[in-house]
JSON list of C-alpha atoms and ligand atoms in Angstrom, two decimals:
[
{"chain": "A", "resi": 25, "resn": "UNK", "atom": "CA", "xyz": [-7.70, 64.42, 17.64]},
{"chain": "A", "resi": 26, "resn": "UNK", "atom": "CA", "xyz": [-7.91, 60.60, 17.82]},
{"chain": "A", "resi": 27, "resn": "UNK", "atom": "CA", "xyz": [-6.00, 58.98, 14.96]},
{"chain": "A", "resi": 28, "resn": "UNK", "atom": "CA", "xyz": [-7.86, 55.99, 13.58]},
{"chain": "A", "resi": 29, "resn": "UNK", "atom": "CA", "xyz": [-6.85, 53.24, 11.14]},
{"chain": "A", "resi": 30, "resn": "UNK", "atom": "CA", "xyz": [-9.58, 51.52, 9.15]},
{"chain": "A", "resi": 31, "resn": "UNK", "atom": "CA", "xyz": [-9.19, 47.93, 7.93]},
{"chain": "A", "resi": 32, "resn": "UNK", "atom": "CA", "xyz": [-11.33, 46.92, 4.98]},
{"chain": "A", "resi": 33, "resn": "UNK", "atom": "CA", "xyz": [-11.75, 44.10, 2.45]},
{"chain": "A", "resi": 34, "resn": "UNK", "atom": "CA", "xyz": [-14.43, 45.40, 0.10]},
{"chain": "A", "resi": 35, "resn": "UNK", "atom": "CA", "xyz": [-17.16, 47.94, -0.61]},
{"chain": "A", "resi": 36, "resn": "UNK", "atom": "CA", "xyz": [-16.27, 50.27, 2.23]},
{"chain": "A", "resi": 37, "resn": "UNK", "atom": "CA", "xyz": [-19.62, 51.95, 2.89]},
{"chain": "A", "resi": 38, "resn": "UNK", "atom": "CA", "xyz": [-18.90, 52.05, 6.62]},
{"chain": "A", "resi": 39, "resn": "UNK", "atom": "CA", "xyz": [-15.49, 53.51, 5.80]},
{"chain": "A", "resi": 40, "resn": "UNK", "atom": "CA", "xyz": [-17.34, 56.19, 3.80]},
{"chain": "A", "resi": 41, "resn": "UNK", "atom": "CA", "xyz": [-19.53, 56.95, 6.82]},
{"chain": "A", "resi": 42, "resn": "UNK", "atom": "CA", "xyz": [-16.36, 57.43, 8.89]},
{"chain": "A", "resi": 43, "resn": "UNK", "atom": "CA", "xyz": [-14.76, 59.58, 6.16]},
{"chain": "A", "resi": 44, "resn": "UNK", "atom": "CA", "xyz": [-17.86, 61.77, 6.04]},
{"chain": "A", "resi": 45, "resn": "UNK", "atom": "CA", "xyz": [-18.03, 62.11, 9.82]},
{"chain": "A", "resi": 46, "resn": "UNK", "atom": "CA", "xyz": [-14.33, 62.98, 10.07]},
{"chain": "A", "resi": 47, "resn": "UNK", "atom": "CA", "xyz": [-14.86, 65.74, 7.48]},
{"chain": "A", "resi": 48, "resn": "UNK", "atom": "CA", "xyz": [-17.11, 67.51, 9.99]},
{"chain": "A", "resi": 49, "resn": "UNK", "atom": "CA", "xyz": [-15.53, 70.54, 11.66]},
{"chain": "A", "resi": 50, "resn": "UNK", "atom": "CA", "xyz": [-15.72, 69.41, 15.24]},
{"chain": "A", "resi": 51, "resn": "UNK", "atom": "CA", "xyz": [-15.48, 65.62, 14.84]},
{"chain": "A", "resi": 52, "resn": "UNK", "atom": "CA", "xyz": [-12.80, 64.50, 17.32]},
{"chain": "A", "resi": 53, "resn": "UNK", "atom": "CA", "xyz": [-11.15, 61.81, 15.15]},
{"chain": "A", "resi": 54, "resn": "UNK", "atom": "CA", "xyz": [-9.16, 61.64, 11.93]},
{"chain": "A", "resi": 55, "resn": "UNK", "atom": "CA", "xyz": [-8.44, 58.67, 9.63]},
{"chain": "A", "resi": 56, "resn": "UNK", "atom": "CA", "xyz": [-4.65, 58.29, 9.46]},
{"chain": "A", "resi": 57, "resn": "UNK", "atom": "CA", "xyz": [-4.58, 55.25, 7.17]},
{"chain": "A", "resi": 58, "resn": "UNK", "atom": "CA", "xyz": [-6.87, 52.77, 5.38]},
{"chain": "A", "resi": 59, "resn": "UNK", "atom": "CA", "xyz": [-5.48, 49.23, 4.99]},
{"chain": "A", "resi": 60, "resn": "UNK", "atom": "CA", "xyz": [-7.00, 46.56, 2.75]},
{"chain": "A", "resi": 61, "resn": "UNK", "atom": "CA", "xyz": [-6.05, 42.90, 2.38]},
{"chain": "A", "resi": 62, "resn": "UNK", "atom": "CA", "xyz": [-7.57, 43.01, -1.13]},
{"chain": "A", "resi": 63, "resn": "UNK", "atom": "CA", "xyz": [-6.05, 45.18, -3.89]},
{"chain": "A", "resi": 64, "resn": "UNK", "atom": "CA", "xyz": [-9.44, 45.61, -5.63]},
{"chain": "A", "resi": 65, "resn": "UNK", "atom": "CA", "xyz": [-11.44, 46.71, -2.57]},
{"chain": "A", "resi": 66, "resn": "UNK", "atom": "CA", "xyz": [-13.66, 49.63, -3.64]},
{"chain": "A", "resi": 67, "resn": "UNK", "atom": "CA", "xyz": [-13.09, 51.22, -0.24]},
{"chain": "A", "resi": 68, "resn": "UNK", "atom": "CA", "xyz": [-9.52, 52.03, -1.35]},
{"chain": "A", "resi": 69, "resn": "UNK", "atom": "CA", "xyz": [-10.96, 54.32, -4.04]},
{"chain": "A", "resi": 70, "resn": "UNK", "atom": "CA", "xyz": [-13.15, 56.04, -1.45]},
{"chain": "A", "resi": 71, "resn": "UNK", "atom": "CA", "xyz": [-10.09, 56.69, 0.73]},
{"chain": "A", "resi": 72, "resn": "UNK", "atom": "CA", "xyz": [-8.02, 57.98, -2.19]},
{"chain": "A", "resi": 73, "resn": "UNK", "atom": "CA", "xyz": [-10.82, 60.33, -3.23]},
{"chain": "A", "resi": 74, "resn": "UNK", "atom": "CA", "xyz": [-10.78, 61.72, 0.30]},
{"chain": "A", "resi": 75, "resn": "UNK", "atom": "CA", "xyz": [-6.99, 62.12, 0.23]},
{"chain": "A", "resi": 76, "resn": "UNK", "atom": "CA", "xyz": [-6.40, 59.47, 2.90]},
{"chain": "A", "resi": 77, "resn": "UNK", "atom": "CA", "xyz": [-3.24, 57.31, 2.70]},
{"chain": "A", "resi": 78, "resn": "UNK", "atom": "CA", "xyz": [-4.01, 53.72, 1.65]},
{"chain": "A", "resi": 79, "resn": "UNK", "atom": "CA", "xyz": [-1.98, 50.55, 1.99]},
{"chain": "A", "resi": 80, "resn": "UNK", "atom": "CA", "xyz": [-2.71, 47.14, 0.48]},
{"chain": "A", "resi": 81, "resn": "UNK", "atom": "CA", "xyz": [-1.37, 44.12, 2.36]},
{"chain": "A", "resi": 82, "resn": "UNK", "atom": "CA", "xyz": [-2.33, 41.13, 0.17]},
{"chain": "A", "resi": 83, "resn": "UNK", "atom": "CA", "xyz": [-2.80, 38.24, 2.58]},
{"chain": "A", "resi": 84, "resn": "UNK", "atom": "CA", "xyz": [-1.94, 35.61, -0.05]},
{"chain": "A", "resi": 85, "resn": "UNK", "atom": "CA", "xyz": [1.68, 36.73, -0.13]},
{"chain": "A", "resi": 86, "resn": "UNK", "atom": "CA", "xyz": [2.33, 35.90, 3.54]},
{"chain": "A", "resi": 87, "resn": "UNK", "atom": "CA", "xyz": [3.43, 32.53, 4.84]},
{"chain": "A", "resi": 88, "resn": "UNK", "atom": "CA", "xyz": [1.24, 32.68, 7.96]},
{"chain": "A", "resi": 89, "resn": "UNK", "atom": "CA", "xyz": [-1.61, 34.61, 9.55]},
{"chain": "A", "resi": 90, "resn": "UNK", "atom": "CA", "xyz": [0.82, 35.94, 12.15]},
{"chain": "A", "resi": 91, "resn": "UNK", "atom": "CA", "xyz": [3.21, 37.31, 9.48]},
{"chain": "A", "resi": 92, "resn": "UNK", "atom": "CA", "xyz": [0.31, 39.10, 7.75]},
{"chain": "A", "resi": 93, "resn": "UNK", "atom": "CA", "xyz": [-0.92, 40.54, 11.05]},
{"chain": "A", "resi": 94, "resn": "UNK", "atom": "CA", "xyz": [2.58, 41.76, 11.95]},
{"chain": "A", "resi": 95, "resn": "UNK", "atom": "CA", "xyz": [2.77, 43.70, 8.69]},
{"chain": "A", "resi": 96, "resn": "UNK", "atom": "CA", "xyz": [-0.65, 45.28, 9.31]},
{"chain": "A", "resi": 97, "resn": "UNK", "atom": "CA", "xyz": [0.41, 46.09, 12.87]},
{"chain": "A", "resi": 98, "resn": "UNK", "atom": "CA", "xyz": [3.59, 47.78, 11.64]},
{"chain": "A", "resi": 99, "resn": "UNK", "atom": "CA", "xyz": [1.67, 50.01, 9.22]},
{"chain": "A", "resi": 100, "resn": "UNK", "atom": "CA", "xyz": [-0.86, 50.99, 11.90]},
{"chain": "A", "resi": 101, "resn": "UNK", "atom": "CA", "xyz": [1.88, 51.96, 14.33]},
{"chain": "A", "resi": 102, "resn": "UNK", "atom": "CA", "xyz": [3.84, 53.83, 11.67]},
{"chain": "A", "resi": 103, "resn": "UNK", "atom": "CA", "xyz": [0.73, 55.90, 10.95]},
{"chain": "A", "resi": 104, "resn": "UNK", "atom": "CA", "xyz": [0.36, 56.72, 14.65]},
{"chain": "A", "resi": 105, "resn": "UNK", "atom": "CA", "xyz": [-3.00, 54.94, 14.92]},
{"chain": "A", "resi": 106, "resn": "UNK", "atom": "CA", "xyz": [-4.59, 54.87, 18.38]},
{"chain": "A", "resi": 107, "resn": "UNK", "atom": "CA", "xyz": [-7.88, 53.18, 17.46]},
{"chain": "A", "resi": 108, "resn": "UNK", "atom": "CA", "xyz": [-8.37, 50.46, 14.83]},
{"chain": "A", "resi": 109, "resn": "UNK", "atom": "CA", "xyz": [-11.79, 50.26, 13.15]},
{"chain": "A", "resi": 110, "resn": "UNK", "atom": "CA", "xyz": [-12.65, 47.03, 11.35]},
{"chain": "A", "resi": 111, "resn": "UNK", "atom": "CA", "xyz": [-15.10, 47.91, 8.58]},
{"chain": "A", "resi": 112, "resn": "UNK", "atom": "CA", "xyz": [-16.02, 44.84, 6.57]},
{"chain": "A", "resi": 113, "resn": "UNK", "atom": "CA", "xyz": [-12.55, 43.36, 7.13]},
{"chain": "A", "resi": 114, "resn": "UNK", "atom": "CA", "xyz": [-12.98, 39.70, 6.17]},
{"chain": "A", "resi": 115, "resn": "UNK", "atom": "CA", "xyz": [-9.91, 38.17, 7.81]},
{"chain": "A", "resi": 116, "resn": "UNK", "atom": "CA", "xyz": [-9.70, 36.59, 11.23]},
{"chain": "A", "resi": 117, "resn": "UNK", "atom": "CA", "xyz": [-6.97, 38.29, 13.23]},
{"chain": "A", "resi": 118, "resn": "UNK", "atom": "CA", "xyz": [-4.49, 36.32, 15.34]},
{"chain": "A", "resi": 119, "resn": "UNK", "atom": "CA", "xyz": [-4.84, 36.26, 19.09]},
{"chain": "A", "resi": 120, "resn": "UNK", "atom": "CA", "xyz": [-1.52, 38.09, 19.44]},
{"chain": "A", "resi": 121, "resn": "UNK", "atom": "CA", "xyz": [-2.69, 40.96, 17.21]},
{"chain": "A", "resi": 122, "resn": "UNK", "atom": "CA", "xyz": [-6.05, 41.23, 18.99]},
{"chain": "A", "resi": 123, "resn": "UNK", "atom": "CA", "xyz": [-4.38, 41.25, 22.41]},
{"chain": "A", "resi": 124, "resn": "UNK", "atom": "CA", "xyz": [-1.94, 43.92, 21.22]},
{"chain": "A", "resi": 125, "resn": "UNK", "atom": "CA", "xyz": [-4.88, 46.20, 20.36]},
{"chain": "A", "resi": 126, "resn": "UNK", "atom": "CA", "xyz": [-7.10, 45.22, 23.27]},
{"chain": "A", "resi": 127, "resn": "UNK", "atom": "CA", "xyz": [-9.72, 47.89, 23.95]},
{"chain": "A", "resi": 128, "resn": "UNK", "atom": "CA", "xyz": [-8.23, 49.89, 21.08]},
{"chain": "A", "resi": 129, "resn": "UNK", "atom": "CA", "xyz": [-9.88, 47.98, 18.22]},
{"chain": "A", "resi": 130, "resn": "UNK", "atom": "CA", "xyz": [-13.58, 48.03, 17.32]},
{"chain": "A", "resi": 131, "resn": "UNK", "atom": "CA", "xyz": [-15.81, 46.24, 14.82]},
{"chain": "A", "resi": 132, "resn": "UNK", "atom": "CA", "xyz": [-19.28, 46.69, 13.35]},
{"chain": "A", "resi": 133, "resn": "UNK", "atom": "CA", "xyz": [-21.51, 43.66, 12.90]},
{"chain": "A", "resi": 134, "resn": "UNK", "atom": "CA", "xyz": [-24.96, 43.58, 11.28]},
{"chain": "A", "resi": 135, "resn": "UNK", "atom": "CA", "xyz": [-26.90, 41.96, 14.14]},
{"chain": "A", "resi": 136, "resn": "UNK", "atom": "CA", "xyz": [-27.87, 42.68, 17.69]},
{"chain": "A", "resi": 137, "resn": "UNK", "atom": "CA", "xyz": [-25.01, 40.82, 19.35]},
{"chain": "A", "resi": 138, "resn": "UNK", "atom": "CA", "xyz": [-24.71, 38.41, 21.04]},
{"chain": "A", "resi": 139, "resn": "UNK", "atom": "CA", "xyz": [-27.29, 37.04, 18.58]},
{"chain": "A", "resi": 140, "resn": "UNK", "atom": "CA", "xyz": [-26.22, 35.96, 15.09]},
{"chain": "A", "resi": 141, "resn": "UNK", "atom": "CA", "xyz": [-22.44, 36.07, 15.33]},
{"chain": "A", "resi": 142, "resn": "UNK", "atom": "CA", "xyz": [-20.50, 35.09, 12.22]},
{"chain": "A", "resi": 143, "resn": "UNK", "atom": "CA", "xyz": [-21.20, 35.08, 8.51]},
{"chain": "A", "resi": 144, "resn": "UNK", "atom": "CA", "xyz": [-24.52, 35.01, 6.56]},
{"chain": "A", "resi": 145, "resn": "UNK", "atom": "CA", "xyz": [-26.01, 37.11, 9.32]},
{"chain": "A", "resi": 146, "resn": "UNK", "atom": "CA", "xyz": [-29.03, 38.43, 7.41]},
{"chain": "A", "resi": 147, "resn": "UNK", "atom": "CA", "xyz": [-30.07, 35.03, 6.08]},
{"chain": "A", "resi": 148, "resn": "UNK", "atom": "CA", "xyz": [-29.92, 33.53, 9.56]},
{"chain": "A", "resi": 149, "resn": "UNK", "atom": "CA", "xyz": [-31.80, 36.49, 11.01]},
{"chain": "A", "resi": 150, "resn": "UNK", "atom": "CA", "xyz": [-34.65, 35.95, 8.53]},
{"chain": "A", "resi": 151, "resn": "UNK", "atom": "CA", "xyz": [-34.58, 32.20, 9.04]},
{"chain": "A", "resi": 152, "resn": "UNK", "atom": "CA", "xyz": [-34.93, 32.60, 12.81]},
{"chain": "A", "resi": 153, "resn": "UNK", "atom": "CA", "xyz": [-38.03, 34.73, 12.32]},
{"chain": "A", "resi": 154, "resn": "UNK", "atom": "CA", "xyz": [-36.96, 37.42, 14.78]},
{"chain": "A", "resi": 155, "resn": "UNK", "atom": "CA", "xyz": [-38.96, 40.63, 14.48]},
{"chain": "A", "resi": 156, "resn": "UNK", "atom": "CA", "xyz": [-36.22, 43.03, 15.53]},
{"chain": "A", "resi": 157, "resn": "UNK", "atom": "CA", "xyz": [-32.78, 42.96, 13.89]},
{"chain": "A", "resi": 158, "resn": "UNK", "atom": "CA", "xyz": [-30.04, 45.57, 14.10]},
{"chain": "A", "resi": 159, "resn": "UNK", "atom": "CA", "xyz": [-26.35, 46.26, 14.31]},
{"chain": "A", "resi": 160, "resn": "UNK", "atom": "CA", "xyz": [-23.65, 46.48, 16.96]},
{"chain": "A", "resi": 161, "resn": "UNK", "atom": "CA", "xyz": [-20.34, 48.29, 17.43]},
{"chain": "A", "resi": 162, "resn": "UNK", "atom": "CA", "xyz": [-18.12, 46.42, 19.89]},
{"chain": "A", "resi": 163, "resn": "UNK", "atom": "CA", "xyz": [-14.55, 46.10, 21.04]},
{"chain": "A", "resi": 164, "resn": "UNK", "atom": "CA", "xyz": [-12.78, 43.15, 19.42]},
{"chain": "A", "resi": 165, "resn": "UNK", "atom": "CA", "xyz": [-11.82, 39.99, 21.26]},
{"chain": "A", "resi": 166, "resn": "UNK", "atom": "CA", "xyz": [-10.05, 36.92, 19.79]},
{"chain": "A", "resi": 167, "resn": "UNK", "atom": "CA", "xyz": [-13.36, 35.06, 19.33]},
{"chain": "A", "resi": 168, "resn": "UNK", "atom": "CA", "xyz": [-15.34, 36.22, 16.28]},
{"chain": "A", "resi": 169, "resn": "UNK", "atom": "CA", "xyz": [-17.94, 38.94, 17.04]},
{"chain": "A", "resi": 170, "resn": "UNK", "atom": "CA", "xyz": [-17.26, 38.81, 20.78]},
{"chain": "A", "resi": 171, "resn": "UNK", "atom": "CA", "xyz": [-16.41, 41.77, 22.95]},
{"chain": "A", "resi": 172, "resn": "UNK", "atom": "CA", "xyz": [-17.81, 44.63, 25.03]},
{"chain": "A", "resi": 173, "resn": "UNK", "atom": "CA", "xyz": [-20.74, 46.32, 23.26]},
{"chain": "A", "resi": 174, "resn": "UNK", "atom": "CA", "xyz": [-20.35, 50.05, 22.71]},
{"chain": "A", "resi": 175, "resn": "UNK", "atom": "CA", "xyz": [-23.44, 50.93, 20.69]},
{"chain": "A", "resi": 176, "resn": "UNK", "atom": "CA", "xyz": [-26.44, 49.26, 19.04]},
{"chain": "A", "resi": 177, "resn": "UNK", "atom": "CA", "xyz": [-29.33, 50.20, 16.82]},
{"chain": "A", "resi": 178, "resn": "UNK", "atom": "CA", "xyz": [-32.51, 48.17, 16.30]},
{"chain": "A", "resi": 179, "resn": "UNK", "atom": "CA", "xyz": [-34.25, 47.73, 12.95]},
{"chain": "A", "resi": 180, "resn": "UNK", "atom": "CA", "xyz": [-37.62, 46.09, 12.31]},
{"chain": "A", "resi": 181, "resn": "UNK", "atom": "CA", "xyz": [-37.83, 42.93, 10.23]},
{"chain": "A", "resi": 182, "resn": "UNK", "atom": "CA", "xyz": [-40.77, 43.44, 7.86]},
{"chain": "A", "resi": 183, "resn": "UNK", "atom": "CA", "xyz": [-43.04, 40.81, 6.33]},
{"chain": "A", "resi": 184, "resn": "UNK", "atom": "CA", "xyz": [-41.64, 39.65, 3.02]},
{"chain": "A", "resi": 185, "resn": "UNK", "atom": "CA", "xyz": [-38.16, 41.06, 3.67]},
{"chain": "A", "resi": 186, "resn": "UNK", "atom": "CA", "xyz": [-35.42, 39.69, 1.43]},
{"chain": "A", "resi": 187, "resn": "UNK", "atom": "CA", "xyz": [-31.84, 39.48, 2.66]},
{"chain": "A", "resi": 188, "resn": "UNK", "atom": "CA", "xyz": [-31.07, 42.55, 0.53]},
{"chain": "A", "resi": 189, "resn": "UNK", "atom": "CA", "xyz": [-33.94, 44.64, 1.93]},
{"chain": "A", "resi": 190, "resn": "UNK", "atom": "CA", "xyz": [-33.03, 43.78, 5.46]},
{"chain": "A", "resi": 191, "resn": "UNK", "atom": "CA", "xyz": [-29.31, 44.36, 4.86]},
{"chain": "A", "resi": 192, "resn": "UNK", "atom": "CA", "xyz": [-30.04, 47.78, 3.33]},
{"chain": "A", "resi": 193, "resn": "UNK", "atom": "CA", "xyz": [-32.24, 48.81, 6.25]},
{"chain": "A", "resi": 194, "resn": "UNK", "atom": "CA", "xyz": [-29.60, 47.71, 8.76]},
{"chain": "A", "resi": 195, "resn": "UNK", "atom": "CA", "xyz": [-26.81, 49.41, 6.78]},
{"chain": "A", "resi": 196, "resn": "UNK", "atom": "CA", "xyz": [-28.51, 52.81, 7.18]},
{"chain": "A", "resi": 197, "resn": "UNK", "atom": "CA", "xyz": [-28.18, 52.35, 10.94]},
{"chain": "A", "resi": 198, "resn": "UNK", "atom": "CA", "xyz": [-24.61, 51.01, 10.68]},
{"chain": "A", "resi": 199, "resn": "UNK", "atom": "CA", "xyz": [-23.61, 54.26, 9.00]},
{"chain": "A", "resi": 200, "resn": "UNK", "atom": "CA", "xyz": [-25.06, 56.21, 11.93]},
{"chain": "A", "resi": 201, "resn": "UNK", "atom": "CA", "xyz": [-23.75, 54.21, 14.86]},
{"chain": "A", "resi": 202, "resn": "UNK", "atom": "CA", "xyz": [-20.19, 53.55, 13.65]},
{"chain": "A", "resi": 203, "resn": "UNK", "atom": "CA", "xyz": [-19.20, 57.25, 13.58]},
{"chain": "A", "resi": 204, "resn": "UNK", "atom": "CA", "xyz": [-21.26, 57.84, 16.74]},
{"chain": "A", "resi": 205, "resn": "UNK", "atom": "CA", "xyz": [-19.31, 55.12, 18.57]},
{"chain": "A", "resi": 206, "resn": "UNK", "atom": "CA", "xyz": [-15.98, 56.53, 17.35]},
{"chain": "A", "resi": 207, "resn": "UNK", "atom": "CA", "xyz": [-17.06, 59.93, 18.63]},
{"chain": "A", "resi": 208, "resn": "UNK", "atom": "CA", "xyz": [-17.89, 58.49, 22.07]},
{"chain": "A", "resi": 209, "resn": "UNK", "atom": "CA", "xyz": [-14.48, 56.83, 22.26]},
{"chain": "A", "resi": 210, "resn": "UNK", "atom": "CA", "xyz": [-12.64, 59.95, 21.04]},
{"chain": "A", "resi": 211, "resn": "UNK", "atom": "CA", "xyz": [-14.45, 62.00, 23.67]},
{"chain": "A", "resi": 212, "resn": "UNK", "atom": "CA", "xyz": [-13.24, 59.57, 26.34]},
{"chain": "A", "resi": 213, "resn": "UNK", "atom": "CA", "xyz": [-16.77, 58.55, 27.24]},
{"chain": "A", "resi": 214, "resn": "UNK", "atom": "CA", "xyz": [-16.39, 54.78, 26.88]},
{"chain": "A", "resi": 215, "resn": "UNK", "atom": "CA", "xyz": [-15.03, 52.79, 29.81]},
{"chain": "A", "resi": 216, "resn": "UNK", "atom": "CA", "xyz": [-14.53, 49.04, 29.52]},
{"chain": "A", "resi": 217, "resn": "UNK", "atom": "CA", "xyz": [-15.57, 47.36, 32.76]},
{"chain": "A", "resi": 218, "resn": "UNK", "atom": "CA", "xyz": [-15.06, 43.62, 32.63]},
{"chain": "A", "resi": 219, "resn": "UNK", "atom": "CA", "xyz": [-16.70, 42.56, 29.41]},
{"chain": "A", "resi": 220, "resn": "UNK", "atom": "CA", "xyz": [-19.18, 45.44, 29.17]},
{"chain": "A", "resi": 221, "resn": "UNK", "atom": "CA", "xyz": [-18.90, 49.12, 28.33]},
{"chain": "A", "resi": 222, "resn": "UNK", "atom": "CA", "xyz": [-20.03, 51.94, 30.52]},
{"chain": "A", "resi": 223, "resn": "UNK", "atom": "CA", "xyz": [-20.85, 55.11, 28.62]},
{"chain": "A", "resi": 224, "resn": "UNK", "atom": "CA", "xyz": [-20.22, 58.16, 30.76]},
{"chain": "A", "resi": 225, "resn": "UNK", "atom": "CA", "xyz": [-21.48, 61.70, 30.54]},
{"chain": "A", "resi": 226, "resn": "UNK", "atom": "CA", "xyz": [-25.01, 62.86, 30.14]},
{"chain": "A", "resi": 227, "resn": "UNK", "atom": "CA", "xyz": [-26.84, 63.64, 26.95]},
{"chain": "A", "resi": 228, "resn": "UNK", "atom": "CA", "xyz": [-28.83, 61.60, 24.56]},
{"chain": "A", "resi": 229, "resn": "UNK", "atom": "CA", "xyz": [-25.91, 59.65, 23.08]},
{"chain": "A", "resi": 230, "resn": "UNK", "atom": "CA", "xyz": [-25.57, 56.85, 25.59]},
{"chain": "A", "resi": 231, "resn": "UNK", "atom": "CA", "xyz": [-25.00, 53.73, 23.54]},
{"chain": "A", "resi": 232, "resn": "UNK", "atom": "CA", "xyz": [-28.41, 53.55, 21.88]},
{"chain": "A", "resi": 233, "resn": "UNK", "atom": "CA", "xyz": [-28.76, 54.83, 18.35]},
{"chain": "A", "resi": 234, "resn": "UNK", "atom": "CA", "xyz": [-30.21, 58.34, 18.47]},
{"chain": "A", "resi": 235, "resn": "UNK", "atom": "CA", "xyz": [-32.76, 57.27, 15.85]},
{"chain": "A", "resi": 236, "resn": "UNK", "atom": "CA", "xyz": [-34.37, 55.17, 18.56]},
{"chain": "A", "resi": 237, "resn": "UNK", "atom": "CA", "xyz": [-34.71, 57.89, 21.14]},
{"chain": "A", "resi": 238, "resn": "UNK", "atom": "CA", "xyz": [-38.17, 59.26, 20.59]},
{"chain": "A", "resi": 239, "resn": "UNK", "atom": "CA", "xyz": [-38.61, 63.00, 20.78]},
{"chain": "A", "resi": 240, "resn": "UNK", "atom": "CA", "xyz": [-40.92, 64.15, 23.57]},
{"chain": "B", "resi": 23, "resn": "GRF", "atom": "C1", "xyz": [-21.23, 45.57, 6.97]},
{"chain": "B", "resi": 23, "resn": "GRF", "atom": "O1", "xyz": [-22.52, 45.02, 6.93]},
{"chain": "B", "resi": 23, "resn": "GRF", "atom": "C2", "xyz": [-20.61, 45.33, 8.32]},
{"chain": "B", "resi": 23, "resn": "GRF", "atom": "O2", "xyz": [-21.52, 45.33, 9.36]},
{"chain": "B", "resi": 23, "resn": "GRF", "atom": "C3", "xyz": [-20.02, 43.95, 8.17]},
{"chain": "B", "resi": 23, "resn": "GRF", "atom": "O3", "xyz": [-19.55, 43.92, 6.85]},
{"chain": "B", "resi": 23, "resn": "GRF", "atom": "C4", "xyz": [-20.28, 44.83, 6.04]},
{"chain": "B", "resi": 23, "resn": "GRF", "atom": "C5", "xyz": [-19.28, 45.74, 5.41]},
{"chain": "B", "resi": 23, "resn": "GRF", "atom": "O4", "xyz": [-19.88, 46.63, 4.49]},
{"chain": "B", "resi": 23, "resn": "GRF", "atom": "N1", "xyz": [-18.99, 43.73, 9.15]},
{"chain": "B", "resi": 23, "resn": "GRF", "atom": "P1", "xyz": [-19.06, 47.86, 3.95]},
{"chain": "B", "resi": 23, "resn": "GRF", "atom": "O5", "xyz": [-17.79, 47.30, 3.30]},
{"chain": "B", "resi": 23, "resn": "GRF", "atom": "O6", "xyz": [-18.74, 48.76, 5.10]},
{"chain": "B", "resi": 23, "resn": "GRF", "atom": "O7", "xyz": [-19.95, 48.51, 2.93]}
]
C-alpha cells in the first residue's frame, strides 16, 4: 500500500477524487495525511469527513519559504509518506524541498503541458484559440509546471466556451487521471527516464486517459 500525502490550498476536488479512489477495495494507495497552507481550505473538511489526518501549516507564520517547506517536509516524513500529491497547492516550493522529493512528488495542471504553464490557464487557453485543451499529471521539478509527464487527457474547446465551462469540462478529466496516475505509480509501472516517463506493462492504461481510448 503506497502511502500518499496530499498538499492543498483550497476547494480540494482533486483531493476528493483521490479520497474516493482510495476507498476502493483494491486501490493500491492510501492517504496518510492532508496538509494545507490555508486554515480555511474546504479540502480540510473533505479529509476530516473521510477520517484522514489533517495538518494546517499557515505559511504567513514562517520567516522564509525554506522554513515553511521544512515544516511540511517534517510532517510528510512523520506520516510515512512515500508519494506527495500536489492538488491545488498554491505555493511555490523551494528547490531544496523539490529535490528532496524528486520523482516522489506529482502535480496536476489544467492544460496539456508543456503548453500553458502557470496561472490563469483557462483564460490563456481560450485566448490562444486552441481547439483541444486538457490536463496533465507530472512529476514536479523546481520550475513551475515542469517535469516528466505521467498522464494526460484531452478535452475539446467548444464555441462560446467561458472560462468556467472549460474549467468544469477539464476538471471532470482531472478527477479521472489523478487517481489513475497514482495507481500507475503505486503499481510500479512508471519509470522516469531522463525527463520523460515510460509506462510499463500492457493494458489500456498507458498514460492516456481511458476516456480517450475508443472501444472497438
Ligand atoms: C485544479 O484545476 C488543478 O488542476 C490545479 O488547481 C485546481 C485545484 O482544484 N492545479 P481543486 O482544489 O482540486 O478542486
